[in-house]
Amino acid sequence: MDFNFSEEQTMIRDSLARLLRDQYEFETRRKVSESESGWRPEMWQQFAELGLLAAPFSEEDGGLGGGALDSMVIMEEFGKALVVEPYIPTIVCAGGFLKHAGSPAQKEEHLTAIIGGERVFAFAYAEPRGRYDLADLETTAKKDGDGYVINGHKAVVIGAPWASHLIVTARTSGDRRDKDGISVFIVEKDAKGITTRDYPTVDGRRASEVYFENVSVPADALIGEEGKALPLIERVVDEATVAVCAEAMGAMGVAHQMTVEYSKQRKQFGVAIGKFQVLQHRMVDMFMEHEQSISMTYMATLKLDEDEETRKKAVSAAKVRIGQGGRFVGQEAVQIHGGMGMTDELAVGHYFKRLTMIDSEFGNVDHHMRRYTALTAEPVKMAAE
Amino acid sequence: MNLEFTPEEIEFRKEVRAFIEENYPQHLRGVGAREDLSKEYMLAWHQILGKKGWSVPAWPEKYGGTGWTPTQKYIWSEENARMDTIMPLPFGVSMVGPVIYTFGSEEMKAKHLPGIRDGSVWWCQGYSEPGAGSDLASLKTTAVRDGDHYVINGQKTWTTLAQHADWGFFLCRTDPNAAKPQEGISFILADMNTPGIEVKPIKTIDGGHEVNETWLTDVRVPVENLVGKENEGWTYAKFLLAHERSGIAGVARSKRGVEKLRQIASTEVLDGKPLIKDDDFIRKIGQLEIDLTALEFTELRTLASEAAGKGPGPESSILKVKGTEIQQRLTELTLEAVGHYGHPYFRGFPEDGSNEFPIGPDYAHQAAPTYFNMRKTSIYGGSNEIQRNIITKMILGL
């Protein structure tokens, strides 16, 4: 067992932290988020130059030979600075599908461009009526000659306004919620028949509703095997879930730290409010939640490549704790900041908003608790005494 | 970063498991730790481990420690939990032992460390007083120098298992005029057979006799029983508490407890189905297990940073708070799980040879007393509120 970071991971963290400190301070982030495009393609280029976009891919695939731990390091730093650029959709999700199931030709076509920072993806999996069930799909892809025709409506596709390509989950056979009959496609966003409604999200990002109307895609748009994609989707979503946990742990740490600092400055009744024990203990509870989030994120990241059941239990356990811890830390941070915590001007409220939205990304506390207990509710025999 | 066990660690687990299976006394199997066991029962495993050289793994090797890595210690506690072994009590091994080898004289080490290692001497802790609980530094027991002796007067309380103790370590005020309450305290060892020491039982809400009042009246103790320097005892006392906390998480035991809870919930029936199939109950077990996982990995991270050269620091307060909350919740859910059969009250146990007709399932017998007893965990060792004060000061800098 080893909890140390490699030299490469430490280097990535240090150089990324420096870049974000210099070019991603809160006011800049606010301006970018409120600008027309809502992100900075040139920042994405800098991420590429730093090697962030190559970090989790094998050398064979043109990457730096790292993996989920590298993404964890990167996402923690992104969480600290509330980075809006679409690392999870492009690198963890699209990159994950290509890494695990892409054909040599698909990798050649897409991975090189992803790693180079030239191609940005969004992951169109959620649907208006599917909630967190990855198999509850109304979007269909019907065989048509060699290719497929896609029809449907994908909901709240994060980063879609910035993307040139989409990863789309769709049903190629079977009924809604069947585990079989699900397939994954790479679709160019400007393909004929796709329309989008773009909008900002409450936590400063961009997303789209994406409508598919008789969108024709060629046979080689399919990633992996037709109709058998659910285990692959679950695996990639688990990897994305852990990445968003890492982002949350970064954001929780900052929200906590800001609160402690504020409590040292802010005076009421003639003393710094940090002298009040009733507030001290709550800030200690925030500290403990943050520490446990770090522990759970490490744990789940380290178990991503174990067998499916172990992986699912680990990821769901982490997402439950981080959903609960993130909510607690966010709410307490605002409360202890008092009225100032309610203002748009202060950064703390923006950390609260991001932490709030992370809970419902890739499944909230209830969803993951249900998935966890479903894997552990089998009756066991009484041990022989 | 990785969670893999090395081939050496896998081999170590095999060795440890085989040793426990071969050497753990037959008559203790399935008994589990309980405060009302005889002294002989409680010391049996300690004494076997002493002979093997495994009774004080965490100590420096020159004092008999095993030199195990954090991972090996983790494996060791898991394997012991697997067999529900009755582990060496903390008073000697994790409390006074480290104080003696860190601050004591060579003579003191030679006199006391062997008895702690081999489990021949039972220690008890004289810290709390009726007027000094969380505010430990307000303690009033005095030790007054008289020639080659200290004369100790005062009253200690919550002295755990002092009814069996051969020796005790006491915090006493040696300088009543010190500027601050923390100054002027000394850390003194006393033979419990010394005239003037009287131990009186305190019966607790679980019905057991685990803690005591210890009265000290003109107790004459040789000056060589002073640990370190006179009036510096508070430093040693805090050192001891940090050591005590680091082992207090009890992760392996709680994991074992969750397994047992799952077995009980698989046997108990609700609406014609095993209780474990009930959405509400399984969610409570799930939450407990998830929180326990968070604690486990927080402990592993702490152990790793300790191995990197840092002693147990204020982070160990997290382990104390979360570890005890989980132990309490575990007993709470176990009591919930047994339903009606939480009510009957037994002292004495059928497995000890009493002929009482068993009432309800075996697993229900101790559910309520254990639940009541475990309320102590968030109070002792520095209450969980005190742990929050420690984190406030040492980590948050408030």
JSON list of N, CA, C and O in Angstrom, two decimals, chain B residues 42 46 55-56 59 87-98 116 122-125 160-161 169 210 240 243-245 247-248 380:
[
{"chain": "B", "resi": 42, "resn": "MET", "atom": "N", "xyz": [-8.44, -12.03, 30.30]},
{"chain": "B", "resi": 42, "resn": "MET", "atom": "CA", "xyz": [-8.06, -10.80, 29.60]},
{"chain": "B", "resi": 42, "resn": "MET", "atom": "C", "xyz": [-6.57, -10.76, 29.28]},
{"chain": "B", "resi": 42, "resn": "MET", "atom": "O", "xyz": [-6.17, -10.10, 28.34]},
{"chain": "B", "resi": 46, "resn": "HIS", "atom": "N", "xyz": [-2.41, -11.66, 25.53]},
{"chain": "B", "resi": 46, "resn": "HIS", "atom": "CA", "xyz": [-1.29, -10.75, 25.74]},
{"chain": "B", "resi": 46, "resn": "HIS", "atom": "C", "xyz": [-0.03, -11.54, 26.10]},
{"chain": "B", "resi": 46, "resn": "HIS", "atom": "O", "xyz": [1.06, -11.31, 25.56]},
{"chain": "B", "resi": 55, "resn": "SER", "atom": "N", "xyz": [3.67, -8.42, 21.35]},
{"chain": "B", "resi": 55, "resn": "SER", "atom": "CA", "xyz": [2.68, -7.78, 22.20]},
{"chain": "B", "resi": 55, "resn": "SER", "atom": "C", "xyz": [2.71, -6.25, 22.09]},
{"chain": "B", "resi": 55, "resn": "SER", "atom": "O", "xyz": [1.74, -5.59, 22.43]},
{"chain": "B", "resi": 56, "resn": "VAL", "atom": "N", "xyz": [3.83, -5.69, 21.63]},
{"chain": "B", "resi": 56, "resn": "VAL", "atom": "CA", "xyz": [3.93, -4.23, 21.56]},
{"chain": "B", "resi": 56, "resn": "VAL", "atom": "C", "xyz": [4.44, -3.79, 20.18]},
{"chain": "B", "resi": 56, "resn": "VAL", "atom": "O", "xyz": [5.48, -3.16, 20.06]},
{"chain": "B", "resi": 59, "resn": "TRP", "atom": "N", "xyz": [5.90, -0.19, 19.46]},
{"chain": "B", "resi": 59, "resn": "TRP", "atom": "CA", "xyz": [7.05, 0.37, 20.18]},
{"chain": "B", "resi": 59, "resn": "TRP", "atom": "C", "xyz": [8.30, 0.36, 19.29]},
{"chain": "B", "resi": 59, "resn": "TRP", "atom": "O", "xyz": [8.41, -0.43, 18.37]},
{"chain": "B", "resi": 87, "resn": "MET", "atom": "N", "xyz": [-7.49, -8.50, 22.82]},
{"chain": "B", "resi": 87, "resn": "MET", "atom": "CA", "xyz": [-6.17, -7.90, 22.62]},
{"chain": "B", "resi": 87, "resn": "MET", "atom": "C", "xyz": [-5.60, -7.36, 23.93]},
{"chain": "B", "resi": 87, "resn": "MET", "atom": "O", "xyz": [-6.34, -7.08, 24.88]},
{"chain": "B", "resi": 88, "resn": "PRO", "atom": "N", "xyz": [-4.27, -7.16, 23.98]},
{"chain": "B", "resi": 88, "resn": "PRO", "atom": "CA", "xyz": [-3.67, -6.54, 25.15]},
{"chain": "B", "resi": 88, "resn": "PRO", "atom": "C", "xyz": [-4.37, -5.23, 25.49]},
{"chain": "B", "resi": 88, "resn": "PRO", "atom": "O", "xyz": [-4.72, -4.47, 24.59]},
{"chain": "B", "resi": 89, "resn": "LEU", "atom": "N", "xyz": [-4.57, -4.99, 26.76]},
{"chain": "B", "resi": 89, "resn": "LEU", "atom": "CA", "xyz": [-5.25, -3.76, 27.17]},
{"chain": "B", "resi": 89, "resn": "LEU", "atom": "C", "xyz": [-4.35, -2.56, 26.92]},
{"chain": "B", "resi": 89, "resn": "LEU", "atom": "O", "xyz": [-3.13, -2.69, 26.90]},
{"chain": "B", "resi": 90, "resn": "PRO", "atom": "N", "xyz": [-4.96, -1.41, 26.70]},
{"chain": "B", "resi": 90, "resn": "PRO", "atom": "CA", "xyz": [-4.16, -0.25, 26.28]},
{"chain": "B", "resi": 90, "resn": "PRO", "atom": "C", "xyz": [-3.35, 0.41, 27.39]},
{"chain": "B", "resi": 90, "resn": "PRO", "atom": "O", "xyz": [-2.37, 1.09, 27.10]},
{"chain": "B", "resi": 91, "resn": "PHE", "atom": "N", "xyz": [-3.72, 0.18, 28.67]},
{"chain": "B", "resi": 91, "resn": "PHE", "atom": "CA", "xyz": [-3.15, 1.01, 29.75]},
{"chain": "B", "resi": 91, "resn": "PHE", "atom": "C", "xyz": [-1.63, 0.90, 29.84]},
{"chain": "B", "resi": 91, "resn": "PHE", "atom": "O", "xyz": [-0.93, 1.88, 30.04]},
{"chain": "B", "resi": 92, "resn": "GLY", "atom": "N", "xyz": [-1.11, -0.32, 29.67]},
{"chain": "B", "resi": 92, "resn": "GLY", "atom": "CA", "xyz": [0.34, -0.50, 29.66]},
{"chain": "B", "resi": 92, "resn": "GLY", "atom": "C", "xyz": [0.91, -0.29, 28.27]},
{"chain": "B", "resi": 92, "resn": "GLY", "atom": "O", "xyz": [1.79, 0.54, 28.05]},
{"chain": "B", "resi": 93, "resn": "VAL", "atom": "N", "xyz": [0.35, -1.03, 27.30]},
{"chain": "B", "resi": 93, "resn": "VAL", "atom": "CA", "xyz": [0.94, -1.10, 25.97]},
{"chain": "B", "resi": 93, "resn": "VAL", "atom": "C", "xyz": [0.90, 0.24, 25.23]},
{"chain": "B", "resi": 93, "resn": "VAL", "atom": "O", "xyz": [1.89, 0.66, 24.64]},
{"chain": "B", "resi": 94, "resn": "SER", "atom": "N", "xyz": [-0.26, 0.91, 25.23]},
{"chain": "B", "resi": 94, "resn": "SER", "atom": "CA", "xyz": [-0.34, 2.14, 24.42]},
{"chain": "B", "resi": 94, "resn": "SER", "atom": "C", "xyz": [-0.29, 3.41, 25.25]},
{"chain": "B", "resi": 94, "resn": "SER", "atom": "O", "xyz": [-0.21, 4.49, 24.70]},
{"chain": "B", "resi": 95, "resn": "MET", "atom": "N", "xyz": [-0.39, 3.29, 26.57]},
{"chain": "B", "resi": 95, "resn": "MET", "atom": "CA", "xyz": [-0.40, 4.52, 27.37]},
{"chain": "B", "resi": 95, "resn": "MET", "atom": "C", "xyz": [0.91, 4.71, 28.13]},
{"chain": "B", "resi": 95, "resn": "MET", "atom": "O", "xyz": [1.77, 5.47, 27.74]},
{"chain": "B", "resi": 96, "resn": "VAL", "atom": "N", "xyz": [1.06, 3.97, 29.24]},
{"chain": "B", "resi": 96, "resn": "VAL", "atom": "CA", "xyz": [2.21, 4.28, 30.09]},
{"chain": "B", "resi": 96, "resn": "VAL", "atom": "C", "xyz": [3.52, 3.78, 29.47]},
{"chain": "B", "resi": 96, "resn": "VAL", "atom": "O", "xyz": [4.57, 4.40, 29.63]},
{"chain": "B", "resi": 97, "resn": "GLY", "atom": "N", "xyz": [3.44, 2.70, 28.68]},
{"chain": "B", "resi": 97, "resn": "GLY", "atom": "CA", "xyz": [4.66, 2.16, 28.06]},
{"chain": "B", "resi": 97, "resn": "GLY", "atom": "C", "xyz": [5.39, 3.21, 27.23]},
{"chain": "B", "resi": 97, "resn": "GLY", "atom": "O", "xyz": [6.57, 3.51, 27.49]},
{"chain": "B", "resi": 98, "resn": "PRO", "atom": "N", "xyz": [4.71, 3.81, 26.24]},
{"chain": "B", "resi": 98, "resn": "PRO", "atom": "CA", "xyz": [5.38, 4.85, 25.44]},
{"chain": "B", "resi": 98, "resn": "PRO", "atom": "C", "xyz": [5.87, 6.03, 26.26]},
{"chain": "B", "resi": 98, "resn": "PRO", "atom": "O", "xyz": [6.91, 6.61, 25.95]},
{"chain": "B", "resi": 116, "resn": "ILE", "atom": "N", "xyz": [5.18, -4.93, 31.07]},
{"chain": "B", "resi": 116, "resn": "ILE", "atom": "CA", "xyz": [4.15, -4.48, 30.12]},
{"chain": "B", "resi": 116, "resn": "ILE", "atom": "C", "xyz": [4.19, -5.37, 28.88]},
{"chain": "B", "resi": 116, "resn": "ILE", "atom": "O", "xyz": [3.15, -5.80, 28.37]},
{"chain": "B", "resi": 122, "resn": "TRP", "atom": "N", "xyz": [-0.49, -5.54, 35.32]},
{"chain": "B", "resi": 122, "resn": "TRP", "atom": "CA", "xyz": [-1.71, -4.85, 34.86]},
{"chain": "B", "resi": 122, "resn": "TRP", "atom": "C", "xyz": [-1.63, -3.40, 35.31]},
{"chain": "B", "resi": 122, "resn": "TRP", "atom": "O", "xyz": [-1.42, -3.12, 36.48]},
{"chain": "B", "resi": 123, "resn": "TRP", "atom": "N", "xyz": [-1.80, -2.47, 34.38]},
{"chain": "B", "resi": 123, "resn": "TRP", "atom": "CA", "xyz": [-1.73, -1.04, 34.70]},
{"chain": "B", "resi": 123, "resn": "TRP", "atom": "C", "xyz": [-3.11, -0.39, 34.67]},
{"chain": "B", "resi": 123, "resn": "TRP", "atom": "O", "xyz": [-4.01, -0.86, 33.98]},
{"chain": "B", "resi": 124, "resn": "CYS", "atom": "N", "xyz": [-3.25, 0.68, 35.44]},
{"chain": "B", "resi": 124, "resn": "CYS", "atom": "CA", "xyz": [-4.46, 1.49, 35.33]},
{"chain": "B", "resi": 124, "resn": "CYS", "atom": "C", "xyz": [-4.08, 2.97, 35.28]},
{"chain": "B", "resi": 124, "resn": "CYS", "atom": "O", "xyz": [-2.96, 3.34, 35.64]},
{"chain": "B", "resi": 125, "resn": "GLN", "atom": "N", "xyz": [-5.04, 3.77, 34.82]},
{"chain": "B", "resi": 125, "resn": "GLN", "atom": "CA", "xyz": [-4.76, 5.17, 34.52]},
{"chain": "B", "resi": 125, "resn": "GLN", "atom": "C", "xyz": [-5.44, 6.11, 35.51]},
{"chain": "B", "resi": 125, "resn": "GLN", "atom": "O", "xyz": [-6.67, 6.15, 35.58]},
{"chain": "B", "resi": 160, "resn": "THR", "atom": "N", "xyz": [-10.39, 2.72, 34.87]},
{"chain": "B", "resi": 160, "resn": "THR", "atom": "CA", "xyz": [-10.89, 1.54, 34.18]},
{"chain": "B", "resi": 160, "resn": "THR", "atom": "C", "xyz": [-10.15, 0.28, 34.62]},
{"chain": "B", "resi": 160, "resn": "THR", "atom": "O", "xyz": [-8.92, 0.23, 34.60]},
{"chain": "B", "resi": 161, "resn": "LEU", "atom": "N", "xyz": [-10.91, -0.70, 35.02]},
{"chain": "B", "resi": 161, "resn": "LEU", "atom": "CA", "xyz": [-10.41, -2.02, 35.42]},
{"chain": "B", "resi": 161, "resn": "LEU", "atom": "C", "xyz": [-9.33, -1.96, 36.49]},
{"chain": "B", "resi": 161, "resn": "LEU", "atom": "O", "xyz": [-8.48, -2.83, 36.57]},
{"chain": "B", "resi": 169, "resn": "PHE", "atom": "N", "xyz": [-0.65, 4.75, 36.98]},
{"chain": "B", "resi": 169, "resn": "PHE", "atom": "CA", "xyz": [0.09, 6.00, 36.73]},
{"chain": "B", "resi": 169, "resn": "PHE", "atom": "C", "xyz": [-0.85, 7.16, 37.02]},
{"chain": "B", "resi": 169, "resn": "PHE", "atom": "O", "xyz": [-2.00, 7.17, 36.59]},
{"chain": "B", "resi": 210, "resn": "GLU", "atom": "N", "xyz": [-16.81, -1.81, 35.28]},
{"chain": "B", "resi": 210, "resn": "GLU", "atom": "CA", "xyz": [-15.63, -1.60, 34.46]},
{"chain": "B", "resi": 210, "resn": "GLU", "atom": "C", "xyz": [-14.77, -0.49, 35.04]},
{"chain": "B", "resi": 210, "resn": "GLU", "atom": "O", "xyz": [-13.55, -0.54, 34.98]},
{"chain": "B", "resi": 240, "resn": "LEU", "atom": "N", "xyz": [0.75, 11.09, 25.89]},
{"chain": "B", "resi": 240, "resn": "LEU", "atom": "CA", "xyz": [0.03, 9.83, 26.07]},
{"chain": "B", "resi": 240, "resn": "LEU", "atom": "C", "xyz": [-1.33, 9.87, 25.38]},
{"chain": "B", "resi": 240, "resn": "LEU", "atom": "O", "xyz": [-1.73, 8.92, 24.71]},
{"chain": "B", "resi": 243, "resn": "HIS", "atom": "N", "xyz": [-1.09, 9.33, 21.71]},
{"chain": "B", "resi": 243, "resn": "HIS", "atom": "CA", "xyz": [-0.85, 7.91, 21.41]},
{"chain": "B", "resi": 243, "resn": "HIS", "atom": "C", "xyz": [-2.12, 7.10, 21.57]},
{"chain": "B", "resi": 243, "resn": "HIS", "atom": "O", "xyz": [-2.42, 6.23, 20.77]},
{"chain": "B", "resi": 244, "resn": "GLU", "atom": "N", "xyz": [-2.86, 7.41, 22.64]},
{"chain": "B", "resi": 244, "resn": "GLU", "atom": "CA", "xyz": [-4.08, 6.68, 22.91]},
{"chain": "B", "resi": 244, "resn": "GLU", "atom": "C", "xyz": [-5.07, 6.86, 21.75]},
{"chain": "B", "resi": 244, "resn": "GLU", "atom": "O", "xyz": [-5.70, 5.91, 21.31]},
{"chain": "B", "resi": 245, "resn": "ARG", "atom": "N", "xyz": [-5.14, 8.09, 21.25]},
{"chain": "B", "resi": 245, "resn": "ARG", "atom": "CA", "xyz": [-6.10, 8.38, 20.19]},
{"chain": "B", "resi": 245, "resn": "ARG", "atom": "C", "xyz": [-5.81, 7.63, 18.91]},
{"chain": "B", "resi": 245, "resn": "ARG", "atom": "O", "xyz": [-6.71, 7.24, 18.19]},
{"chain": "B", "resi": 247, "resn": "GLY", "atom": "N", "xyz": [-4.79, 4.77, 18.24]},
{"chain": "B", "resi": 247, "resn": "GLY", "atom": "CA", "xyz": [-5.27, 3.40, 18.11]},
{"chain": "B", "resi": 247, "resn": "GLY", "atom": "C", "xyz": [-6.76, 3.27, 18.31]},
{"chain": "B", "resi": 247, "resn": "GLY", "atom": "O", "xyz": [-7.32, 2.18, 18.26]},
{"chain": "B", "resi": 248, "resn": "ILE", "atom": "N", "xyz": [-7.41, 4.40, 18.55]},
{"chain": "B", "resi": 248, "resn": "ILE", "atom": "CA", "xyz": [-8.76, 4.38, 19.06]},
{"chain": "B", "resi": 248, "resn": "ILE", "atom": "C", "xyz": [-9.81, 4.21, 17.96]},
{"chain": "B", "resi": 248, "resn": "ILE", "atom": "O", "xyz": [-10.96, 3.94, 18.23]},
{"chain": "B", "resi": 380, "resn": "TYR", "atom": "N", "xyz": [-14.69, 9.31, 26.73]},
{"chain": "B", "resi": 380, "resn": "TYR", "atom": "CA", "xyz": [-13.35, 9.06, 27.26]},
{"chain": "B", "resi": 380, "resn": "TYR", "atom": "C", "xyz": [-12.25, 9.51, 26.29]},
{"chain": "B", "resi": 380, "resn": "TYR", "atom": "O", "xyz": [-12.53, 9.91, 25.15]}
]
